[in-house]
Amino acid sequence: MSGPESVLVWMLSLNREYSKAEYDTIFNLCKICYPATNPKYEPTNADSFRQYITQLLPVLMMRHRRVPRAKWQDHVTANGKHWIDHIYSSMPEHAGRPRPPSIGYQLTFQNSLCGMAVTQGTPQSVVNIGLGIKQAKVEPKNASVQSYVESLSHKLTHLELSNLANKPDEVVLKRLCILLALKESYIKAIGQPIGFDFTRLEFDVPNHTATGDGKPLHGWEFRVFSANLGVARGTILKKEQYECVCAYFRGGSDVTYIFHETTQQLENWVQFINIDQLMAVSSKLAA
């Protein structure tokens, strides 16, 4: 992970319902892999399963790099930003080798999609990464797009609302979800709490600008992409679409938007897996 593609994203699709046995496996893995935490056992709570399986994404990533859990340490800042360091011993086989870079990551999930944004470098730089996910659907189920926008207008600025005006419903819903994912990604990247006022941020996507408290977000890069899932709910296969944004502080004087429209463009830095693929390797994750 170097050069312009110094950001990676792992996306886990919960493309079917989970079993109690699978919940137990994930729950026990979290207790083993993160012994300092005290997870609450709630097998019938779908959000509990989403949270715990998302917490295993860093473990899966490190296992993919052939680094067992005992060989790395998870750190967290005062405002909840995580990074990983290899446990670097003074044993002779490590003599003369450079210390591996730190790996920063941020986790998030919504409904059927769990995600992890990753970068590497110094501990001070790698924590400046965030991931926002917003499902493209109105709530409540039968609401109009216009009423849905109105229900979320307190999170948008006048300029952002004007950029949604006089557009077809499909375009409005997509752009609304991108705006909310942009704000979520930045808020998580800087480690702000859930109650952060979204209107302090303004994303003028058509003009490729972004501000926080009226000041340009110099040096920030926002990668925008969609995820389309097929999700089994009982015997019914449903299609779900999500708008996703990875925010990363790369430095410099510009605000950068990167839009990835095709699967080929995403393959360089986004990896999609599903629940079956994670469960298939679950027995190896705690090793």
mmCIF file of C-alpha atoms in Angstrom:
data_model
loop_
_atom_site.group_PDB
_atom_site.id
_atom_site.type_symbol
_atom_site.label_atom_id
_atom_site.label_comp_id
_atom_site.label_asym_id
_atom_site.label_seq_id
_atom_site.Cartn_x
_atom_site.Cartn_y
_atom_site.Cartn_z
ATOM 1 C CA MET A 1 0.000 0.000 0.000
ATOM 2 C CA SER A 2 2.051 2.926 -1.292
ATOM 3 C CA GLY A 3 1.937 5.747 -3.815
ATOM 4 C CA PRO A 4 -1.379 7.247 -4.935
ATOM 5 C CA GLU A 5 -3.272 4.127 -3.909
ATOM 6 C CA SER A 6 -2.260 4.472 -0.252
ATOM 7 C CA VAL A 7 -5.880 4.034 0.814
ATOM 8 C CA LEU A 8 -7.661 0.694 0.878
ATOM 9 C CA VAL A 9 -11.266 -0.099 1.761
ATOM 10 C CA TRP A 10 -12.692 -3.464 2.771
ATOM 11 C CA MET A 11 -16.443 -3.895 2.346
ATOM 12 C CA LEU A 12 -18.269 -6.793 3.992
ATOM 13 C CA SER A 13 -21.712 -7.627 2.657
ATOM 14 C CA LEU A 14 -24.134 -9.179 5.144
ATOM 15 C CA ASN A 15 -25.902 -10.747 2.195
ATOM 16 C CA ARG A 16 -27.998 -13.132 4.276
ATOM 17 C CA GLU A 17 -29.302 -13.582 7.792
ATOM 18 C CA TYR A 18 -26.925 -14.899 10.428
ATOM 19 C CA SER A 19 -27.397 -17.904 12.716
ATOM 20 C CA LYS A 20 -26.950 -18.022 16.481
ATOM 21 C CA ALA A 21 -23.943 -20.301 15.982
ATOM 22 C CA GLU A 22 -22.370 -17.676 13.728
ATOM 23 C CA TYR A 23 -23.093 -14.953 16.276
ATOM 24 C CA ASP A 24 -21.418 -17.060 18.967
ATOM 25 C CA THR A 25 -18.352 -17.588 16.769
ATOM 26 C CA ILE A 26 -18.010 -13.872 16.021
ATOM 27 C CA PHE A 27 -18.662 -12.866 19.637
ATOM 28 C CA ASN A 28 -16.033 -15.266 20.990
ATOM 29 C CA LEU A 29 -13.496 -14.146 18.388
ATOM 30 C CA CYS A 30 -13.960 -10.537 19.477
ATOM 31 C CA LYS A 31 -13.336 -11.507 23.104
ATOM 32 C CA ILE A 32 -10.143 -13.324 22.100
ATOM 33 C CA CYS A 33 -8.823 -10.747 19.635
ATOM 34 C CA TYR A 34 -9.714 -7.713 21.756
ATOM 35 C CA PRO A 35 -9.276 -8.899 25.359
ATOM 36 C CA ALA A 36 -9.373 -5.355 26.760
ATOM 37 C CA THR A 37 -12.984 -4.904 25.644
ATOM 38 C CA ASN A 38 -16.064 -6.256 27.373
ATOM 39 C CA PRO A 39 -18.533 -7.116 24.583
ATOM 40 C CA LYS A 40 -22.189 -7.488 25.458
ATOM 41 C CA TYR A 41 -23.792 -10.775 24.420
ATOM 42 C CA GLU A 42 -26.970 -10.006 22.435
ATOM 43 C CA PRO A 43 -27.460 -12.757 19.835
ATOM 44 C CA THR A 44 -30.884 -11.527 18.707
ATOM 45 C CA ASN A 45 -29.680 -7.938 18.188
ATOM 46 C CA ALA A 46 -28.697 -7.528 14.520
ATOM 47 C CA ASP A 47 -26.707 -4.360 15.278
ATOM 48 C CA SER A 48 -24.688 -6.297 17.831
ATOM 49 C CA PHE A 49 -23.737 -8.829 15.144
ATOM 50 C CA ARG A 50 -22.918 -6.028 12.688
ATOM 51 C CA GLN A 51 -20.684 -4.336 15.250
ATOM 52 C CA TYR A 52 -18.749 -7.446 16.206
ATOM 53 C CA ILE A 53 -18.245 -8.787 12.690
ATOM 54 C CA THR A 54 -17.052 -5.340 11.600
ATOM 55 C CA GLN A 55 -14.541 -5.370 14.466
ATOM 56 C CA LEU A 56 -13.027 -8.499 12.934
ATOM 57 C CA LEU A 57 -12.162 -6.749 9.659
ATOM 58 C CA PRO A 58 -8.767 -5.503 10.987
ATOM 59 C CA VAL A 59 -8.023 -9.041 12.189
ATOM 60 C CA LEU A 60 -8.927 -10.429 8.765
ATOM 61 C CA MET A 61 -6.793 -7.787 7.042
ATOM 62 C CA MET A 62 -3.747 -8.582 9.179
ATOM 63 C CA ARG A 63 -4.274 -12.299 8.661
ATOM 64 C CA HIS A 64 -4.395 -11.594 4.928
ATOM 65 C CA ARG A 65 -0.968 -9.997 5.372
ATOM 66 C CA ARG A 66 0.197 -13.162 7.172
ATOM 67 C CA VAL A 67 0.508 -11.379 10.512
ATOM 68 C CA PRO A 68 -1.120 -13.418 13.323
ATOM 69 C CA ARG A 69 -3.044 -11.632 16.076
ATOM 70 C CA ALA A 70 -0.270 -12.158 18.612
ATOM 71 C CA LYS A 71 2.131 -10.162 16.421
ATOM 72 C CA TRP A 72 0.302 -6.826 16.327
ATOM 73 C CA GLN A 73 -1.097 -4.349 18.807
ATOM 74 C CA ASP A 74 -4.217 -2.186 18.452
ATOM 75 C CA HIS A 75 -3.894 1.411 19.694
ATOM 76 C CA VAL A 76 -6.569 4.053 20.127
ATOM 77 C CA THR A 77 -6.361 7.821 20.601
ATOM 78 C CA ALA A 78 -8.320 9.799 23.185
ATOM 79 C CA ASN A 79 -10.961 10.570 20.564
ATOM 80 C CA GLY A 80 -11.363 6.981 19.412
ATOM 81 C CA LYS A 81 -9.071 6.802 16.376
ATOM 82 C CA HIS A 82 -7.416 3.408 15.870
ATOM 83 C CA TRP A 83 -4.080 2.315 14.477
ATOM 84 C CA ILE A 84 -2.105 -0.919 14.432
ATOM 85 C CA ASP A 85 1.592 -1.431 15.125
ATOM 86 C CA HIS A 86 3.522 -4.634 14.553
ATOM 87 C CA ILE A 87 5.022 -6.010 17.745
ATOM 88 C CA TYR A 88 8.674 -5.475 16.939
ATOM 89 C CA SER A 89 10.953 -7.523 19.140
ATOM 90 C CA SER A 90 14.681 -7.212 19.703
ATOM 91 C CA MET A 91 15.230 -10.774 18.516
ATOM 92 C CA PRO A 92 18.207 -11.341 16.149
ATOM 93 C CA GLU A 93 16.003 -12.008 13.098
ATOM 94 C CA HIS A 94 14.707 -8.426 13.301
ATOM 95 C CA ALA A 95 18.183 -6.875 13.482
ATOM 96 C CA GLY A 96 18.749 -4.301 10.771
ATOM 97 C CA ARG A 97 15.172 -4.428 9.491
ATOM 98 C CA PRO A 98 13.161 -1.211 9.327
ATOM 99 C CA ARG A 99 10.129 -1.045 11.550
ATOM 100 C CA PRO A 100 6.936 -1.689 9.530
ATOM 101 C CA PRO A 101 4.713 1.386 9.087
ATOM 102 C CA SER A 102 1.697 1.904 11.323
ATOM 103 C CA ILE A 103 -1.718 1.030 9.876
ATOM 104 C CA GLY A 104 -4.634 3.349 10.571
ATOM 105 C CA TYR A 105 -8.195 2.162 10.142
ATOM 106 C CA GLN A 106 -11.751 3.279 10.711
ATOM 107 C CA LEU A 107 -14.810 1.037 10.907
ATOM 108 C CA THR A 108 -18.429 1.723 10.109
ATOM 109 C CA PHE A 109 -21.575 -0.168 9.159
ATOM 110 C CA GLN A 110 -25.125 0.448 8.049
ATOM 111 C CA ASN A 111 -27.759 -2.230 7.553
ATOM 112 C CA SER A 112 -26.271 -4.887 5.224
ATOM 113 C CA LEU A 113 -22.899 -3.226 4.598
ATOM 114 C CA CYS A 114 -19.912 -3.118 6.930
ATOM 115 C CA GLY A 115 -16.737 -1.277 5.989
ATOM 116 C CA MET A 116 -13.165 -0.527 6.968
ATOM 117 C CA ALA A 117 -10.969 2.242 5.520
ATOM 118 C CA VAL A 118 -7.214 1.664 5.845
ATOM 119 C CA THR A 119 -3.984 3.573 5.267
ATOM 120 C CA GLN A 120 -0.406 3.258 6.482
ATOM 121 C CA GLY A 121 2.406 5.568 7.536
ATOM 122 C CA THR A 122 3.208 7.280 10.842
ATOM 123 C CA PRO A 123 0.764 7.038 13.765
ATOM 124 C CA GLN A 124 0.148 10.798 13.509
ATOM 125 C CA SER A 125 -0.931 10.585 9.860
ATOM 126 C CA VAL A 126 -2.734 7.249 9.582
ATOM 127 C CA VAL A 127 -5.509 8.155 12.001
ATOM 128 C CA ASN A 128 -6.784 10.850 9.589
ATOM 129 C CA ILE A 129 -9.066 8.499 7.696
ATOM 130 C CA GLY A 130 -12.813 7.946 7.803
ATOM 131 C CA LEU A 131 -15.543 6.031 6.018
ATOM 132 C CA GLY A 132 -19.149 7.087 5.498
ATOM 133 C CA ILE A 133 -21.916 4.739 4.326
ATOM 134 C CA LYS A 134 -25.503 5.727 3.553
ATOM 135 C CA GLN A 135 -28.117 3.411 2.102
ATOM 136 C CA ALA A 136 -30.028 4.938 -0.806
ATOM 137 C CA LYS A 137 -33.561 4.509 0.460
ATOM 138 C CA VAL A 138 -36.222 6.759 1.923
ATOM 139 C CA GLU A 139 -37.413 6.452 5.514
ATOM 140 C CA PRO A 140 -40.084 5.686 6.459
ATOM 141 C CA LYS A 141 -40.588 3.156 3.679
ATOM 142 C CA ASN A 142 -43.450 4.833 1.808
ATOM 143 C CA ALA A 143 -42.267 8.430 2.206
ATOM 144 C CA SER A 144 -41.671 10.607 -0.841
ATOM 145 C CA VAL A 145 -38.130 11.653 -1.677
ATOM 146 C CA GLN A 146 -39.064 15.276 -1.052
ATOM 147 C CA SER A 147 -40.389 14.567 2.434
ATOM 148 C CA TYR A 148 -37.282 12.489 3.163
ATOM 149 C CA VAL A 149 -35.067 15.406 2.167
ATOM 150 C CA GLU A 150 -37.121 17.720 4.376
ATOM 151 C CA SER A 151 -36.718 15.353 7.328
ATOM 152 C CA LEU A 152 -32.931 15.600 6.955
ATOM 153 C CA SER A 153 -32.739 19.280 6.005
ATOM 154 C CA HIS A 154 -31.397 20.151 9.475
ATOM 155 C CA LYS A 155 -28.176 18.354 8.467
ATOM 156 C CA LEU A 156 -27.723 20.334 5.242
ATOM 157 C CA THR A 157 -26.775 23.915 4.440
ATOM 158 C CA HIS A 158 -28.825 26.202 2.204
ATOM 159 C CA LEU A 159 -26.295 25.712 -0.590
ATOM 160 C CA GLU A 160 -26.453 21.925 -0.296
ATOM 161 C CA LEU A 161 -30.258 22.007 -0.390
ATOM 162 C CA SER A 162 -30.174 24.273 -3.447
ATOM 163 C CA ASN A 163 -27.939 21.739 -5.223
ATOM 164 C CA LEU A 164 -30.708 19.161 -4.728
ATOM 165 C CA ALA A 165 -33.499 21.360 -6.066
ATOM 166 C CA ASN A 166 -35.298 20.746 -9.359
ATOM 167 C CA LYS A 167 -33.777 17.338 -9.975
ATOM 168 C CA PRO A 168 -35.458 13.947 -10.595
ATOM 169 C CA ASP A 169 -36.162 11.945 -7.428
ATOM 170 C CA GLU A 170 -33.534 9.321 -8.262
ATOM 171 C CA VAL A 171 -30.839 11.981 -8.634
ATOM 172 C CA VAL A 172 -31.932 13.797 -5.474
ATOM 173 C CA LEU A 173 -31.817 10.622 -3.377
ATOM 174 C CA LYS A 174 -28.370 9.668 -4.669
ATOM 175 C CA ARG A 175 -26.940 13.149 -4.120
ATOM 176 C CA LEU A 176 -28.506 13.409 -0.665
ATOM 177 C CA CYS A 177 -26.924 10.122 0.400
ATOM 178 C CA ILE A 178 -23.554 11.176 -1.006
ATOM 179 C CA LEU A 179 -23.737 14.429 0.984
ATOM 180 C CA LEU A 180 -24.538 12.588 4.209
ATOM 181 C CA ALA A 181 -21.770 10.027 3.542
ATOM 182 C CA LEU A 182 -19.307 12.860 2.851
ATOM 183 C CA LYS A 183 -20.108 14.493 6.171
ATOM 184 C CA GLU A 184 -19.998 11.203 8.064
ATOM 185 C CA SER A 185 -16.641 10.255 6.525
ATOM 186 C CA TYR A 186 -15.019 13.560 7.508
ATOM 187 C CA ILE A 187 -16.505 13.592 11.016
ATOM 188 C CA LYS A 188 -15.200 10.072 11.606
ATOM 189 C CA ALA A 189 -11.819 10.915 10.083
ATOM 190 C CA ILE A 190 -11.273 13.729 12.596
ATOM 191 C CA GLY A 191 -12.670 11.705 15.497
ATOM 192 C CA GLN A 192 -15.641 13.889 16.354
ATOM 193 C CA PRO A 193 -18.589 12.543 18.395
ATOM 194 C CA ILE A 194 -21.944 11.457 16.978
ATOM 195 C CA GLY A 195 -23.612 14.727 17.999
ATOM 196 C CA PHE A 196 -21.395 16.855 15.733
ATOM 197 C CA ASP A 197 -23.447 19.522 13.914
ATOM 198 C CA PHE A 198 -23.530 18.464 10.247
ATOM 199 C CA THR A 199 -24.278 22.026 9.102
ATOM 200 C CA ARG A 200 -20.805 23.112 10.211
ATOM 201 C CA LEU A 201 -19.650 21.246 7.103
ATOM 202 C CA GLU A 202 -20.583 22.261 3.577
ATOM 203 C CA PHE A 203 -19.876 20.133 0.523
ATOM 204 C CA ASP A 204 -20.426 21.918 -2.778
ATOM 205 C CA VAL A 205 -19.882 18.841 -4.918
ATOM 206 C CA PRO A 206 -20.660 20.441 -8.317
ATOM 207 C CA ASN A 207 -17.919 23.028 -7.708
ATOM 208 C CA HIS A 208 -15.560 20.580 -5.951
ATOM 209 C CA THR A 209 -15.262 22.615 -2.762
ATOM 210 C CA ALA A 210 -15.675 21.677 0.893
ATOM 211 C CA THR A 211 -15.591 23.802 4.036
ATOM 212 C CA GLY A 212 -15.712 23.351 7.788
ATOM 213 C CA ASP A 213 -16.924 26.319 9.830
ATOM 214 C CA GLY A 214 -16.561 28.346 6.626
ATOM 215 C CA LYS A 215 -12.899 27.443 6.062
ATOM 216 C CA PRO A 216 -11.740 25.276 3.124
ATOM 217 C CA LEU A 217 -10.829 21.699 4.025
ATOM 218 C CA HIS A 218 -7.379 22.012 2.492
ATOM 219 C CA GLY A 219 -5.523 18.740 1.977
ATOM 220 C CA TRP A 220 -8.550 16.456 2.243
ATOM 221 C CA GLU A 221 -9.385 13.842 -0.366
ATOM 222 C CA PHE A 222 -12.874 12.373 -0.701
ATOM 223 C CA ARG A 223 -13.311 9.167 -2.685
ATOM 224 C CA VAL A 224 -16.942 8.600 -3.667
ATOM 225 C CA PHE A 225 -18.320 5.265 -4.829
ATOM 226 C CA SER A 226 -21.460 3.130 -4.817
ATOM 227 C CA ALA A 227 -21.990 -0.423 -3.562
ATOM 228 C CA ASN A 228 -24.818 -2.543 -4.963
ATOM 229 C CA LEU A 229 -25.762 -5.607 -2.967
ATOM 230 C CA GLY A 230 -28.061 -8.563 -3.383
ATOM 231 C CA VAL A 231 -29.341 -9.466 0.078
ATOM 232 C CA ALA A 232 -31.368 -12.540 1.010
ATOM 233 C CA ARG A 233 -34.139 -11.873 3.509
ATOM 234 C CA GLY A 234 -35.706 -15.248 4.104
ATOM 235 C CA THR A 235 -36.558 -16.576 0.639
ATOM 236 C CA ILE A 236 -36.620 -13.109 -0.955
ATOM 237 C CA LEU A 237 -33.575 -11.593 -2.677
ATOM 238 C CA LYS A 238 -33.549 -7.814 -2.347
ATOM 239 C CA LYS A 239 -31.333 -5.262 -4.053
ATOM 240 C CA GLU A 240 -29.763 -2.583 -1.883
ATOM 241 C CA GLN A 241 -27.679 0.399 -2.969
ATOM 242 C CA TYR A 242 -25.280 2.322 -0.769
ATOM 243 C CA GLU A 243 -23.390 5.559 -1.346
ATOM 244 C CA CYS A 244 -19.954 5.428 0.240
ATOM 245 C CA VAL A 245 -17.183 7.965 0.855
ATOM 246 C CA CYS A 246 -13.646 7.495 2.123
ATOM 247 C CA ALA A 247 -12.128 10.684 3.561
ATOM 248 C CA TYR A 248 -8.372 10.925 3.929
ATOM 249 C CA PHE A 249 -6.035 13.795 4.793
ATOM 250 C CA ARG A 250 -3.353 13.669 2.112
ATOM 251 C CA GLY A 251 -2.009 17.200 2.675
ATOM 252 C CA GLY A 252 -1.531 20.084 0.282
ATOM 253 C CA SER A 253 -3.727 23.053 -0.516
ATOM 254 C CA ASP A 254 -6.513 21.453 -2.557
ATOM 255 C CA VAL A 255 -9.803 19.764 -1.754
ATOM 256 C CA THR A 256 -10.014 16.668 -3.942
ATOM 257 C CA TYR A 257 -13.052 14.673 -5.000
ATOM 258 C CA ILE A 258 -12.516 11.357 -6.768
ATOM 259 C CA PHE A 259 -15.544 9.600 -8.244
ATOM 260 C CA HIS A 260 -15.279 5.901 -9.037
ATOM 261 C CA GLU A 261 -18.017 4.830 -11.424
ATOM 262 C CA THR A 262 -16.929 1.370 -12.616
ATOM 263 C CA THR A 263 -15.966 -1.917 -11.000
ATOM 264 C CA GLN A 264 -12.579 -1.745 -12.715
ATOM 265 C CA GLN A 265 -11.825 1.608 -11.082
ATOM 266 C CA LEU A 266 -12.709 0.255 -7.652
ATOM 267 C CA GLU A 267 -10.730 -2.975 -7.886
ATOM 268 C CA ASN A 268 -7.443 -1.169 -7.214
ATOM 269 C CA TRP A 269 -8.439 -0.086 -3.725
ATOM 270 C CA VAL A 270 -11.814 -1.557 -2.658
ATOM 271 C CA GLN A 271 -12.204 -5.213 -1.757
ATOM 272 C CA PHE A 272 -15.662 -6.751 -1.392
ATOM 273 C CA ILE A 273 -16.269 -9.887 0.650
ATOM 274 C CA ASN A 274 -19.409 -11.479 2.082
ATOM 275 C CA ILE A 275 -20.390 -13.139 5.329
ATOM 276 C CA ASP A 276 -19.700 -16.646 3.991
ATOM 277 C CA GLN A 277 -16.138 -15.743 3.040
ATOM 278 C CA LEU A 278 -15.404 -14.355 6.495
ATOM 279 C CA MET A 279 -16.993 -17.286 8.288
ATOM 280 C CA ALA A 280 -14.966 -19.693 6.132
ATOM 281 C CA VAL A 281 -11.709 -18.377 7.640
ATOM 282 C CA SER A 282 -13.039 -17.586 11.134
ATOM 283 C CA SER A 283 -11.210 -20.546 12.702
ATOM 284 C CA LYS A 284 -7.872 -19.019 11.640
ATOM 285 C CA LEU A 285 -8.453 -15.460 12.836
ATOM 286 C CA ALA A 286 -7.521 -15.914 16.487
ATOM 287 C CA ALA A 287 -4.347 -17.869 15.701
#
